[in-house]
Amino acid sequence: MKILVTGGLGYIGSHTVVALINQGYEVVIIDNLSNSSIEVLEGITAITNKTPEFHKIDLREKNTVAQFFDQHKDIKGIIHFAASKAVGESVEKPLLYYENNISSLVYLLQEMKKRNLSNFIFSSSCTVYGQADELPITENAPVKKAESPYGNTKLIGENMIEDFCQSQKEFKAISLRYFNPIGAHSSAKIGELPIGTPQNLVPFITQTAIGKRKELSVFGDDYNTPDGTCIRDYIHVMDLAEAHVRALERLLKAETKNNYEVFNLGTGSGSSVMEIIKTFEKVTAQKLPYKIAGRRAGDITAAFADTQKANEILGWKSKRSLEEALSSAWNWEINVNKN
């Protein structure tokens, strides 16, 4: 069965491609390589002994997207990762985020409607909740005005898909609201490899530990948390990848009467920035230089998931520890820099 993965050479996308191949799916990847590398394809091949079909396509190019679907009439489902994803950058470059994250989704859905395709999984985010009133955060928590343009594109994307599902009853979709993916594949052949300065905590930690960065900046130590640093729900990327496979199976097997569903994906517990630093130092025996900096635009105080819905309905639960995730991220960093 052929599955299209957009952004399939990105961080979460590449790990999901591996999980899909391991479950016997035939994968086609679209990626414009704006924040990824063609070398990731080699890593996927080394892990799975299979090379997915790859197309370098910018999904903002409507005619190119249409041509792709003209040539691929046997796709049974789409997992849509392709998007710009850095909170801080989105505050600085909002129009880039609205163009890249919204236009590509519109063009994909238009092609799916034209060709009567269904089974769509959307890569969403816990940022749609903003600073939630209660923790842990359930799927019934009210969505709030986004703290960043990035978060707003995810909320707009969800609304678009839900509206489309209401107008097309035969179309089925699931939005997966990620908390904070970290870690790498246990082989250390794929992992998080941002182009330029990392926007996420863990790759900045590993790059600092290996000497590529002078020191880590901790953005704020005056939040209303036990140690003053932000709290997030850090989930191993392979746990996240496996949740996508399970969500896809739910769509393909028509296990639901509702044609649009939303699930939180996290561990169900939160860790502060300082806890991540200390845990990393413990599992790697590396001393991490860091400094306290001012708060970063768009950041919220705390967010962690209530995962009961995904546990019960998808039959999925995160199973890898924080220590395992940080250790795998460090092994990946070492592997990337060994040459």
Coordinates of C-alpha atoms in Angstrom, one line a residue:
M1 CA 0.0 0.0 0.0
K2 CA 1.5 3.3 -1.1
I3 CA 1.6 6.2 1.4
L4 CA 2.7 9.8 0.6
V5 CA 4.8 11.5 3.3
T6 CA 5.4 15.2 2.8
G7 CA 8.4 16.6 4.6
G8 CA 9.5 13.0 4.7
L9 CA 13.2 13.9 5.0
G10 CA 12.6 16.2 8.0
Y11 CA 13.1 15.2 11.6
I12 CA 9.7 13.6 12.5
G13 CA 9.0 12.7 8.9
S14 CA 12.1 10.6 8.4
H15 CA 11.5 8.6 11.6
T16 CA 7.9 8.1 10.5
V17 CA 9.0 6.8 7.1
V18 CA 11.1 4.2 8.9
A19 CA 8.2 3.2 11.0
L20 CA 5.9 2.9 8.0
I21 CA 8.5 0.8 6.0
N22 CA 8.9 -1.4 9.0
Q23 CA 5.2 -2.1 8.9
G24 CA 5.2 -3.0 5.3
Y25 CA 4.0 0.2 3.6
E26 CA 5.4 1.5 0.4
V27 CA 6.4 5.1 1.0
V28 CA 6.7 8.1 -1.4
I29 CA 8.5 11.2 0.0
I30 CA 8.0 14.8 -1.0
D31 CA 10.4 17.3 0.5
N32 CA 11.8 20.6 -0.8
L33 CA 15.0 20.2 1.4
S34 CA 14.6 23.7 2.9
N35 CA 15.3 22.3 6.4
S36 CA 16.5 18.8 5.6
S37 CA 19.1 17.0 3.6
I38 CA 19.1 14.4 0.8
E39 CA 21.6 12.4 3.0
V40 CA 18.7 11.5 5.3
L41 CA 17.4 9.3 2.5
E42 CA 20.7 7.3 2.8
G43 CA 20.0 6.9 6.5
I44 CA 16.5 5.6 5.9
T45 CA 17.9 3.1 3.4
A46 CA 20.6 2.0 5.8
I47 CA 18.0 1.3 8.5
T48 CA 15.3 -0.3 6.5
N49 CA 17.3 -1.8 3.5
K50 CA 14.7 -0.1 1.3
T51 CA 15.0 3.3 -0.5
P52 CA 11.7 5.2 -0.7
E53 CA 10.7 7.0 -3.9
F54 CA 11.7 10.6 -3.5
H55 CA 10.6 13.8 -5.2
K56 CA 12.0 17.2 -4.6
I57 CA 8.9 19.4 -4.7
D58 CA 7.9 22.7 -3.1
L59 CA 4.3 22.2 -2.2
R60 CA 3.7 26.0 -2.7
E61 CA 4.0 25.3 -6.4
K62 CA 0.4 24.4 -7.2
N63 CA 1.0 23.1 -10.8
T64 CA 3.9 20.9 -9.7
V65 CA 1.7 19.4 -6.9
A66 CA -1.0 18.6 -9.5
Q67 CA 1.6 17.0 -11.8
F68 CA 2.8 14.8 -9.0
F69 CA -0.7 13.4 -8.4
D70 CA -1.2 12.9 -12.1
Q71 CA 1.7 10.5 -12.0
H72 CA 0.8 8.9 -8.7
K73 CA -2.8 7.6 -8.9
D74 CA -2.4 4.8 -6.4
I75 CA -1.7 6.7 -3.2
K76 CA -3.9 5.5 -0.4
G77 CA -3.1 8.0 2.4
I78 CA -1.1 11.1 3.1
I79 CA 0.9 12.1 6.2
H80 CA 1.5 15.8 5.9
F81 CA 4.6 17.1 7.8
A82 CA 5.9 19.7 5.4
A83 CA 5.9 23.0 7.2
S84 CA 8.2 25.6 8.7
K85 CA 8.2 25.0 12.4
A86 CA 10.3 27.4 14.6
V87 CA 8.3 29.5 17.0
G88 CA 10.9 32.2 17.3
E89 CA 11.5 32.5 13.6
S90 CA 7.7 32.7 12.9
V91 CA 7.5 35.8 15.1
E92 CA 10.2 37.4 13.0
K93 CA 8.9 36.1 9.6
P94 CA 5.2 35.7 9.9
L95 CA 4.3 35.9 6.2
L96 CA 6.8 33.2 5.3
Y97 CA 5.0 30.9 7.8
Y98 CA 1.5 31.7 6.5
E99 CA 2.6 31.2 2.9
N100 CA 4.5 28.0 3.5
N101 CA 2.3 26.3 6.0
I102 CA -1.2 27.3 4.7
S103 CA -0.8 27.3 0.9
S104 CA 0.8 23.9 0.8
L105 CA -2.1 22.4 2.8
V106 CA -4.7 24.0 0.6
Y107 CA -3.1 22.6 -2.6
L108 CA -2.9 19.1 -1.1
L109 CA -6.5 19.1 -0.1
Q110 CA -7.6 20.5 -3.5
E111 CA -5.8 17.6 -5.2
M112 CA -7.3 15.1 -2.8
K113 CA -10.8 16.4 -3.5
K114 CA -10.2 16.4 -7.3
R115 CA -9.1 12.8 -7.2
N116 CA -11.4 11.4 -4.5
L117 CA -8.5 10.6 -2.2
S118 CA -8.9 10.2 1.5
N119 CA -7.0 9.2 4.7
F120 CA -5.1 12.4 5.7
I121 CA -3.0 12.9 8.8
F122 CA -2.0 16.4 9.7
S123 CA 1.1 17.2 11.7
S124 CA -0.3 19.6 14.3
S125 CA 1.0 21.0 17.6
C126 CA 0.2 21.6 21.2
T127 CA 0.8 25.2 20.5
V128 CA -2.9 25.5 19.5
Y129 CA -3.7 25.4 23.2
G130 CA -1.6 28.4 24.1
Q131 CA -1.1 28.6 27.8
A132 CA -3.7 26.1 28.9
D133 CA -5.9 26.9 31.9
E134 CA -5.4 23.4 33.3
L135 CA -2.7 20.8 33.2
P136 CA -2.4 18.1 31.8
I137 CA -4.0 19.3 28.6
T138 CA -6.8 17.3 27.1
E139 CA -8.1 17.4 23.6
N140 CA -11.2 19.2 25.0
A141 CA -9.1 22.1 26.3
P142 CA -10.1 25.3 24.6
V143 CA -7.8 26.4 21.8
K144 CA -6.7 30.0 22.3
K145 CA -5.3 32.8 20.4
A146 CA -1.9 31.6 19.3
E147 CA 1.2 32.9 21.0
S148 CA 3.1 32.8 17.6
P149 CA 2.4 32.8 13.9
Y150 CA 3.6 29.2 13.8
G151 CA 1.0 28.1 16.3
N152 CA -1.6 30.1 14.4
T153 CA -0.8 28.2 11.2
K154 CA -1.4 24.9 12.9
L155 CA -4.7 26.1 14.3
I156 CA -5.8 27.4 10.9
G157 CA -4.7 24.2 9.3
E158 CA -6.8 22.2 11.7
N159 CA -9.8 24.4 11.1
M160 CA -9.4 24.0 7.3
I161 CA -9.2 20.2 7.5
E162 CA -12.2 20.1 9.9
D163 CA -14.3 22.3 7.5
F164 CA -13.2 20.2 4.6
C165 CA -14.3 17.0 6.4
Q166 CA -17.7 18.5 7.1
S167 CA -18.1 19.3 3.4
Q168 CA -16.8 16.0 2.2
K169 CA -18.3 13.2 4.3
E170 CA -16.3 10.5 2.6
F171 CA -13.0 12.2 3.4
K172 CA -11.3 11.1 6.6
A173 CA -8.6 12.9 8.6
I174 CA -6.8 12.9 11.9
S175 CA -4.9 15.9 13.4
L176 CA -2.1 14.8 15.8
R177 CA -1.1 17.5 18.3
Y178 CA 2.5 16.9 19.2
F179 CA 4.1 18.1 22.3
N180 CA 7.9 18.2 22.1
P181 CA 9.7 15.5 20.0
I182 CA 13.3 14.7 20.9
G183 CA 15.8 11.9 20.4
A184 CA 16.9 9.9 17.4
H185 CA 16.6 6.5 15.9
S186 CA 18.5 3.9 17.9
S187 CA 20.9 3.2 15.0
A188 CA 22.1 6.9 15.1
K189 CA 21.6 6.9 11.3
I190 CA 18.9 9.5 11.4
G191 CA 18.1 12.2 13.9
E192 CA 17.4 15.9 14.3
L193 CA 19.7 17.9 12.1
P194 CA 18.6 21.5 11.8
I195 CA 20.1 23.7 9.1
G196 CA 21.8 26.7 10.7
T197 CA 21.3 27.5 14.4
P198 CA 18.9 25.0 16.1
Q199 CA 15.6 26.4 17.2
N200 CA 14.8 23.5 19.5
L201 CA 16.3 22.8 22.9
V202 CA 17.8 19.3 22.5
P203 CA 19.8 19.8 19.3
F204 CA 21.2 23.0 20.8
I205 CA 22.2 21.0 23.8
T206 CA 23.9 18.3 21.8
Q207 CA 25.7 20.8 19.6
T208 CA 26.9 22.7 22.6
A209 CA 28.1 19.5 24.3
I210 CA 30.1 18.5 21.2
G211 CA 31.6 22.0 20.9
K212 CA 29.8 23.4 17.9
R213 CA 28.1 26.0 20.1
K214 CA 29.9 28.0 22.8
E215 CA 27.1 27.7 25.3
L216 CA 23.4 27.1 25.7
S217 CA 21.0 29.9 26.4
V218 CA 18.2 29.1 28.8
F219 CA 15.4 31.5 27.8
G220 CA 14.1 32.8 31.2
D221 CA 14.4 31.5 34.7
D222 CA 11.6 33.5 36.2
Y223 CA 8.6 31.5 35.0
N224 CA 6.1 30.3 37.6
T225 CA 7.6 26.8 37.7
P226 CA 9.6 24.9 40.5
D227 CA 12.9 26.0 39.0
G228 CA 11.8 29.0 37.0
T229 CA 12.4 27.5 33.6
C230 CA 9.7 26.4 31.1
I231 CA 8.1 23.0 31.3
R232 CA 7.4 20.9 28.3
D233 CA 6.3 17.3 27.5
Y234 CA 9.3 15.7 25.7
I235 CA 8.4 12.6 23.7
H236 CA 10.8 10.3 21.9
V237 CA 10.5 10.8 18.2
M238 CA 10.2 7.1 17.5
D239 CA 7.2 6.9 19.9
L240 CA 5.7 9.8 17.9
A241 CA 6.5 8.0 14.6
E242 CA 4.8 4.8 15.7
A243 CA 1.7 6.9 16.7
H244 CA 1.4 8.0 13.1
V245 CA 1.4 4.5 11.8
R246 CA -1.4 3.6 14.3
A247 CA -3.4 6.7 13.3
L248 CA -3.0 5.7 9.6
E249 CA -4.2 2.2 10.3
R250 CA -7.3 3.7 12.0
L251 CA -8.1 5.6 8.9
L252 CA -7.4 2.8 6.5
K253 CA -9.5 0.3 8.5
A254 CA -12.3 2.8 8.9
E255 CA -12.3 2.2 12.6
T256 CA -14.2 5.4 13.4
K257 CA -17.7 6.8 12.6
N258 CA -16.3 10.4 12.8
N259 CA -14.4 11.5 9.7
Y260 CA -12.3 14.0 11.7
E261 CA -10.5 13.3 14.9
V262 CA -7.8 15.0 17.1
F263 CA -5.3 13.3 19.4
N264 CA -2.6 14.6 21.7
L265 CA 0.7 12.9 21.4
G266 CA 3.0 13.2 24.4
T267 CA 4.2 11.3 27.5
G268 CA 1.7 12.7 29.9
S269 CA 4.4 14.4 32.1
G270 CA 6.4 17.6 31.9
S271 CA 10.1 18.3 32.4
S272 CA 11.7 21.8 32.8
V273 CA 14.6 23.1 30.8
M274 CA 16.9 22.7 33.7
E275 CA 15.7 19.1 34.3
I276 CA 16.6 18.4 30.6
I277 CA 20.0 19.8 31.1
K278 CA 20.7 17.9 34.2
T279 CA 19.4 14.6 32.8
F280 CA 21.5 15.1 29.7
E281 CA 24.6 15.6 31.8
K282 CA 23.8 12.5 33.8
V283 CA 23.3 10.1 30.9
T284 CA 26.2 11.4 28.8
A285 CA 28.7 12.4 31.4
Q286 CA 29.1 15.7 29.6
K287 CA 29.3 19.0 31.4
L288 CA 27.1 21.5 29.6
P289 CA 28.0 25.2 29.6
Y290 CA 24.9 27.4 29.7
K291 CA 23.7 30.9 30.6
I292 CA 20.4 32.4 31.6
A293 CA 19.0 34.7 28.9
G294 CA 15.8 36.7 28.6
R295 CA 12.5 35.2 27.8
R296 CA 11.9 34.3 24.1
A297 CA 8.9 35.7 22.2
G298 CA 6.1 33.2 21.8
D299 CA 7.1 30.9 24.7
I300 CA 4.5 29.7 27.2
T301 CA 5.2 28.7 30.8
A302 CA 4.1 25.0 30.8
A303 CA 2.5 22.4 28.7
F304 CA 2.1 18.7 29.0
A305 CA -0.4 16.2 27.6
D306 CA -3.2 14.2 28.8
T307 CA -2.7 11.2 26.5
Q308 CA -5.7 9.1 27.6
K309 CA -7.6 9.5 24.4
A310 CA -4.6 8.3 22.2
N311 CA -4.0 5.5 24.7
E312 CA -7.5 4.2 24.6
I313 CA -8.7 4.9 21.1
L314 CA -5.5 4.5 19.1
G315 CA -4.1 1.8 21.4
W316 CA -0.9 3.7 21.5
K317 CA 1.3 4.9 24.4
S318 CA 4.8 6.3 24.6
K319 CA 7.2 3.7 25.9
R320 CA 10.7 5.2 25.7
S321 CA 12.2 7.2 28.6
L322 CA 13.6 10.7 28.8
E323 CA 17.0 9.2 29.5
E324 CA 16.7 7.0 26.4
A325 CA 15.7 9.9 24.2
L326 CA 18.5 12.2 25.4
S327 CA 21.1 9.4 25.0
S328 CA 19.9 8.7 21.5
A329 CA 20.2 12.3 20.6
W330 CA 23.7 12.4 21.9
N331 CA 24.7 9.3 20.0
W332 CA 23.2 10.8 16.8
E333 CA 25.3 14.0 17.4
I334 CA 28.4 12.0 17.8
N335 CA 27.7 10.0 14.6
V336 CA 27.1 13.2 12.6
N337 CA 30.3 14.7 13.7
K338 CA 32.6 11.7 13.7
N339 CA 33.9 12.6 10.2

